[in-house]
GROMACS .gro file of N, CA and C in nm:
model
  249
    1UNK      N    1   0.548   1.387   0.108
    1UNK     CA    2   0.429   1.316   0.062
    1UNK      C    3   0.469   1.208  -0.040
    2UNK      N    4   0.352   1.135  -0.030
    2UNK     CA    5   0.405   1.010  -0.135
    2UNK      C    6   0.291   0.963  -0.227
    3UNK      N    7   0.303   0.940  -0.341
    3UNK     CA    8   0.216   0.935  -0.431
    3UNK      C    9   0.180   0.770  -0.415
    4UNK      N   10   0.046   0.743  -0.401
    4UNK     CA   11   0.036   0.612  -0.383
    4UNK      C   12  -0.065   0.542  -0.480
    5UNK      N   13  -0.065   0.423  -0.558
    5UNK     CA   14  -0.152   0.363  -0.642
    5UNK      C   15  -0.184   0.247  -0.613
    6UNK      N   16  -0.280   0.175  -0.560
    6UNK     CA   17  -0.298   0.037  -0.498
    6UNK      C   18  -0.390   0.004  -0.588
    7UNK      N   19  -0.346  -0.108  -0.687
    7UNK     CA   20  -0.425  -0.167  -0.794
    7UNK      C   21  -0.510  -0.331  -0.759
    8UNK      N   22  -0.580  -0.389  -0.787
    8UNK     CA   23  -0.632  -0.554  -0.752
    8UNK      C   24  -0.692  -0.552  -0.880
    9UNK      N   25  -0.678  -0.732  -0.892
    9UNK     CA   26  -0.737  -0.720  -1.026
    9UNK      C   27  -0.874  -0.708  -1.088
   10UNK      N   28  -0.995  -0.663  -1.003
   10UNK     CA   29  -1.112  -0.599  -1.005
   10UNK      C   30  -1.091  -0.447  -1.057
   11UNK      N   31  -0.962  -0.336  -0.960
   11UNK     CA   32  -0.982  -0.239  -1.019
   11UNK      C   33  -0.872  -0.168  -0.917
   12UNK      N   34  -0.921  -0.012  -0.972
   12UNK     CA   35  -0.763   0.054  -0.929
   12UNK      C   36  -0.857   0.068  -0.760
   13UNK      N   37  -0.824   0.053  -0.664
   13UNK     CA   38  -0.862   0.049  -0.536
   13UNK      C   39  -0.825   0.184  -0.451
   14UNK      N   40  -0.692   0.266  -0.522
   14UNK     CA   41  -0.649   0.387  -0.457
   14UNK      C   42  -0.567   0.455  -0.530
   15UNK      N   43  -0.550   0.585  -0.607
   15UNK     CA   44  -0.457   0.641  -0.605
   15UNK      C   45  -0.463   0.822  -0.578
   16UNK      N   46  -0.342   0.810  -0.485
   16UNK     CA   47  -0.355   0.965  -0.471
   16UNK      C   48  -0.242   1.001  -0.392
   17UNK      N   49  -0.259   1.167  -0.275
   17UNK     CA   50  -0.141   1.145  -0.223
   17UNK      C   51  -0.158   1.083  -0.086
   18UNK      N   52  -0.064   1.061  -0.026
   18UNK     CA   53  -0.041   0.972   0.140
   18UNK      C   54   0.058   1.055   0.196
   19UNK      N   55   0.061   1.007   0.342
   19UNK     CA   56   0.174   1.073   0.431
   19UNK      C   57   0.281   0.948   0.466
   20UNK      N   58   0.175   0.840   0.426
   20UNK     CA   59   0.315   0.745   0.486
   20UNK      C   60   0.199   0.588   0.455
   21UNK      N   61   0.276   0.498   0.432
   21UNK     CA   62   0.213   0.375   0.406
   21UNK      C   63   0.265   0.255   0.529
   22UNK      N   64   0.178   0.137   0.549
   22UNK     CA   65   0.189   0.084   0.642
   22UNK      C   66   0.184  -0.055   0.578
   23UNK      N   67   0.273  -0.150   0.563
   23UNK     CA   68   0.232  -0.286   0.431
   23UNK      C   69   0.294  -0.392   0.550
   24UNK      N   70   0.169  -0.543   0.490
   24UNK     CA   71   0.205  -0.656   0.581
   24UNK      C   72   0.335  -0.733   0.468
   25UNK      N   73   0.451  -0.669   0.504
   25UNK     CA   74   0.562  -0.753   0.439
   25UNK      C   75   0.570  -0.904   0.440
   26UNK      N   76   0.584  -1.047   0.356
   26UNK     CA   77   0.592  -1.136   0.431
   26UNK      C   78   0.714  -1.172   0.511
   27UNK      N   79   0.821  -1.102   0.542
   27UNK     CA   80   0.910  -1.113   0.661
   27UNK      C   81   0.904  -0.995   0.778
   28UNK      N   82   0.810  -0.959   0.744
   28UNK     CA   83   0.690  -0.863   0.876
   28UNK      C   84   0.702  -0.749   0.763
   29UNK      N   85   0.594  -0.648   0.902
   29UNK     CA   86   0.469  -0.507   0.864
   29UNK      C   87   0.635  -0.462   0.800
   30UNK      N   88   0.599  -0.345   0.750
   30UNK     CA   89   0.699  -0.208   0.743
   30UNK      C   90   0.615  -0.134   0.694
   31UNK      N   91   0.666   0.016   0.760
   31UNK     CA   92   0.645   0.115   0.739
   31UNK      C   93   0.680   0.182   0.636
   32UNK      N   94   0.616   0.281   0.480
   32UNK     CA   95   0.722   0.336   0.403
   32UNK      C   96   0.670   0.513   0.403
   33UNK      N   97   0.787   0.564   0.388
   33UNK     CA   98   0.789   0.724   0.438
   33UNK      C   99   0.850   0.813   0.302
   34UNK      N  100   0.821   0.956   0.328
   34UNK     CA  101   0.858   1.033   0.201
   34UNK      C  102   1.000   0.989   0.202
   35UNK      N  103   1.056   0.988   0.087
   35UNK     CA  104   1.229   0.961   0.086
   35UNK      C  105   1.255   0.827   0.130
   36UNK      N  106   1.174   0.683   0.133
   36UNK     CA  107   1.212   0.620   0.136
   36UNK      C  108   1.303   0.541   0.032
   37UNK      N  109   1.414   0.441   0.066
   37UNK     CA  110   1.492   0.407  -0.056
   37UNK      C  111   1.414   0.306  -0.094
   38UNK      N  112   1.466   0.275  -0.218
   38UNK     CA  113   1.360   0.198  -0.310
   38UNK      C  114   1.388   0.103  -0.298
   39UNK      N  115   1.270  -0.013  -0.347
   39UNK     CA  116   1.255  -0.121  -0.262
   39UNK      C  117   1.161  -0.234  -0.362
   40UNK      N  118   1.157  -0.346  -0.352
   40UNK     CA  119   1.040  -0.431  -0.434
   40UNK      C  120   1.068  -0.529  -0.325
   41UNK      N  121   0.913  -0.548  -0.255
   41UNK     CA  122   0.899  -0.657  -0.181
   41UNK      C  123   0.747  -0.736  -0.209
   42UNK      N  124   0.729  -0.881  -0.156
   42UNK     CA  125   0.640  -0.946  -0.149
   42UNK      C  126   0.557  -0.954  -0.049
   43UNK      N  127   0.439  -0.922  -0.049
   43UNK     CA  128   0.330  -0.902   0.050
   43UNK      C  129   0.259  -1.014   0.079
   44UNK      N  130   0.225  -1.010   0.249
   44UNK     CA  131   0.146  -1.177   0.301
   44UNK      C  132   0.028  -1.094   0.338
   45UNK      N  133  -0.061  -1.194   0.379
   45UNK     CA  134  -0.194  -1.171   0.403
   45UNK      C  135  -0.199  -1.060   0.551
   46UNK      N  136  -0.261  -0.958   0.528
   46UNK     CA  137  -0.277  -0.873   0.629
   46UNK      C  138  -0.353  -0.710   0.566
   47UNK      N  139  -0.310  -0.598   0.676
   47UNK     CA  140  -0.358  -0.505   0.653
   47UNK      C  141  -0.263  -0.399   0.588
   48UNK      N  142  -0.312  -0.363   0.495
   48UNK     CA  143  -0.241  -0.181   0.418
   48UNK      C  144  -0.316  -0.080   0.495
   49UNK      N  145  -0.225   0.006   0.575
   49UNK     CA  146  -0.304   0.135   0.582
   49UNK      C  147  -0.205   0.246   0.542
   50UNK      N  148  -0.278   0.329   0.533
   50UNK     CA  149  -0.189   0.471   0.436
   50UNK      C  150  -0.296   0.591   0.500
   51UNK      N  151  -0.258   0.704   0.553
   51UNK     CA  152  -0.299   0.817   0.594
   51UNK      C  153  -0.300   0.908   0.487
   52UNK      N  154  -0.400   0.949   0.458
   52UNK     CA  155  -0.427   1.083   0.386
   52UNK      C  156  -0.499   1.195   0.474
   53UNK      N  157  -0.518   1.267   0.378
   53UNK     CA  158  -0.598   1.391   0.433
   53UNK      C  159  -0.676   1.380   0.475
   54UNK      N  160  -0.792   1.283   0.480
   54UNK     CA  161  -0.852   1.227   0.535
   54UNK      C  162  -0.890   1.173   0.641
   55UNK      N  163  -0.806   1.092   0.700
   55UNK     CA  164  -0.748   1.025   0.802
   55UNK      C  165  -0.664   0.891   0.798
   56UNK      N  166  -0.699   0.771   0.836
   56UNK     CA  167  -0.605   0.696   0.766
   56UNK      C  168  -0.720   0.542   0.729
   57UNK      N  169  -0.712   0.493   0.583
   57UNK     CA  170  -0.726   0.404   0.527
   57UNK      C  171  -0.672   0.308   0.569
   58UNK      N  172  -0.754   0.183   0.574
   58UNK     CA  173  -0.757   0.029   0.576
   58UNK      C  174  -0.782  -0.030   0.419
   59UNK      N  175  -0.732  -0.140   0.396
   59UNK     CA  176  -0.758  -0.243   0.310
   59UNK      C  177  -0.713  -0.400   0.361
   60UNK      N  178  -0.813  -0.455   0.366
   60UNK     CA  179  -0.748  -0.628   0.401
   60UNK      C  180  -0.660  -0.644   0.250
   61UNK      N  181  -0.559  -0.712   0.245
   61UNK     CA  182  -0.501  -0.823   0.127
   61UNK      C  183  -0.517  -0.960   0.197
   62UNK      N  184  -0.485  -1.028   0.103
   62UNK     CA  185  -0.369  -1.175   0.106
   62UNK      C  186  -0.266  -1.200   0.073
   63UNK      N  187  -0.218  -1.096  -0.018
   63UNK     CA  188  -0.083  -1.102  -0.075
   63UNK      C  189  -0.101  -1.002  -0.213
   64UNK      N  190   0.055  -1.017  -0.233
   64UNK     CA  191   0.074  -0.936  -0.391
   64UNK      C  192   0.204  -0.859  -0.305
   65UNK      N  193   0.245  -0.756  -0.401
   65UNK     CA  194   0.409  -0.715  -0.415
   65UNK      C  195   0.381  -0.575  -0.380
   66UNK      N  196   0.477  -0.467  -0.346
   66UNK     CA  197   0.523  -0.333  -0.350
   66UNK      C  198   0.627  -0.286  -0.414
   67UNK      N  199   0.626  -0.183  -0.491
   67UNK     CA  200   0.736  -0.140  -0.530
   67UNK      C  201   0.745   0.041  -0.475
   68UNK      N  202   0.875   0.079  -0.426
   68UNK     CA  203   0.878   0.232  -0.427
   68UNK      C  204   0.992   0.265  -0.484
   69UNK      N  205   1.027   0.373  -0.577
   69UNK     CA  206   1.120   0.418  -0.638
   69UNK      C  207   1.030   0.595  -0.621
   70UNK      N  208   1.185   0.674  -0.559
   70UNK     CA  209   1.139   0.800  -0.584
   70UNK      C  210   0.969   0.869  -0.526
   71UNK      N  211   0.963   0.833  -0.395
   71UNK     CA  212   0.827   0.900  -0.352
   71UNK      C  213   0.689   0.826  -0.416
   72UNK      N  214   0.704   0.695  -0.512
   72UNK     CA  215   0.611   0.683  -0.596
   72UNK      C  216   0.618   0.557  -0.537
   73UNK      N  217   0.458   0.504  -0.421
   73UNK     CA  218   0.445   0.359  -0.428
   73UNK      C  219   0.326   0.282  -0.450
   74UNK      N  220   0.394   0.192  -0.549
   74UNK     CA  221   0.262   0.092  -0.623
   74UNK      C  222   0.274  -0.041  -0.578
   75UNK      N  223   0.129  -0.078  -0.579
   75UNK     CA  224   0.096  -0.148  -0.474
   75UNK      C  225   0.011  -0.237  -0.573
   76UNK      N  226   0.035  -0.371  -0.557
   76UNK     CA  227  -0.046  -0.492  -0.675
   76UNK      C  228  -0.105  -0.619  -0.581
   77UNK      N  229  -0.245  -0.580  -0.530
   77UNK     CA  230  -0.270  -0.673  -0.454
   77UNK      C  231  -0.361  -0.749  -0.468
   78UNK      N  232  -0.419  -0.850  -0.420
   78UNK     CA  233  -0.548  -0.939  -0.437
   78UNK      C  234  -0.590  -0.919  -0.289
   79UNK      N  235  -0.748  -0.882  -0.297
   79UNK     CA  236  -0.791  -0.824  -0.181
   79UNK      C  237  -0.882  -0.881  -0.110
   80UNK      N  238  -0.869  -0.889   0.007
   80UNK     CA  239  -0.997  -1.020   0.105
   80UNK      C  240  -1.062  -0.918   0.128
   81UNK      N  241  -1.165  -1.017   0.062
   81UNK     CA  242  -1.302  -1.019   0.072
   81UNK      C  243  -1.337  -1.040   0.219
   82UNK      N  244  -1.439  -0.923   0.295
   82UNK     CA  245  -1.545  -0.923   0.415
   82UNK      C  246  -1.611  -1.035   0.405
   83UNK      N  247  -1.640  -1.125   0.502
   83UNK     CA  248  -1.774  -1.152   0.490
   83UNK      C  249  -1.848  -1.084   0.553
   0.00000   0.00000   0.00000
């Protein structure tokens, strides 16, 4: 499991646990998993999804960064707006 925190600058948008995260990298998607190695990348406009207990979560972005160190990934995005 992976502890996940997805912040925008309105407000904290998610934190809890996940099974696995799904991020629009801007040199493409990737997938990140328990035990992934750690990583800081820059995010392009697209979709985050992350599976919980639940089932699995959507969020549109436009961009912003990821970081994972140690099962722990934080997520700093600016988030599109529906019309």
């Amino acid at each position: 499991m992976l502890q996940l925190k997805i912040v925008s600058p309105e407000k904290v948008e998610y934190d809890g646990m996940v099974e696995s995260v799904l991020v629009p990298g801007t040199m493409g998607q990737f997938e990140i998993l328990t035990d992934h190695a750690p990583i800081i990348s820059s995010l392009g406009k697209g979709t985050v999804e992350y599976a919980t207990a639940e089932g699995k979560q959507q969020l549109q972005v436009s961009g912003g960064f990821v970081a994972v160190q140690q099962n722990k990934v934080s997520l700093c995005v600016e988030v599109d707006e529906v019309e």
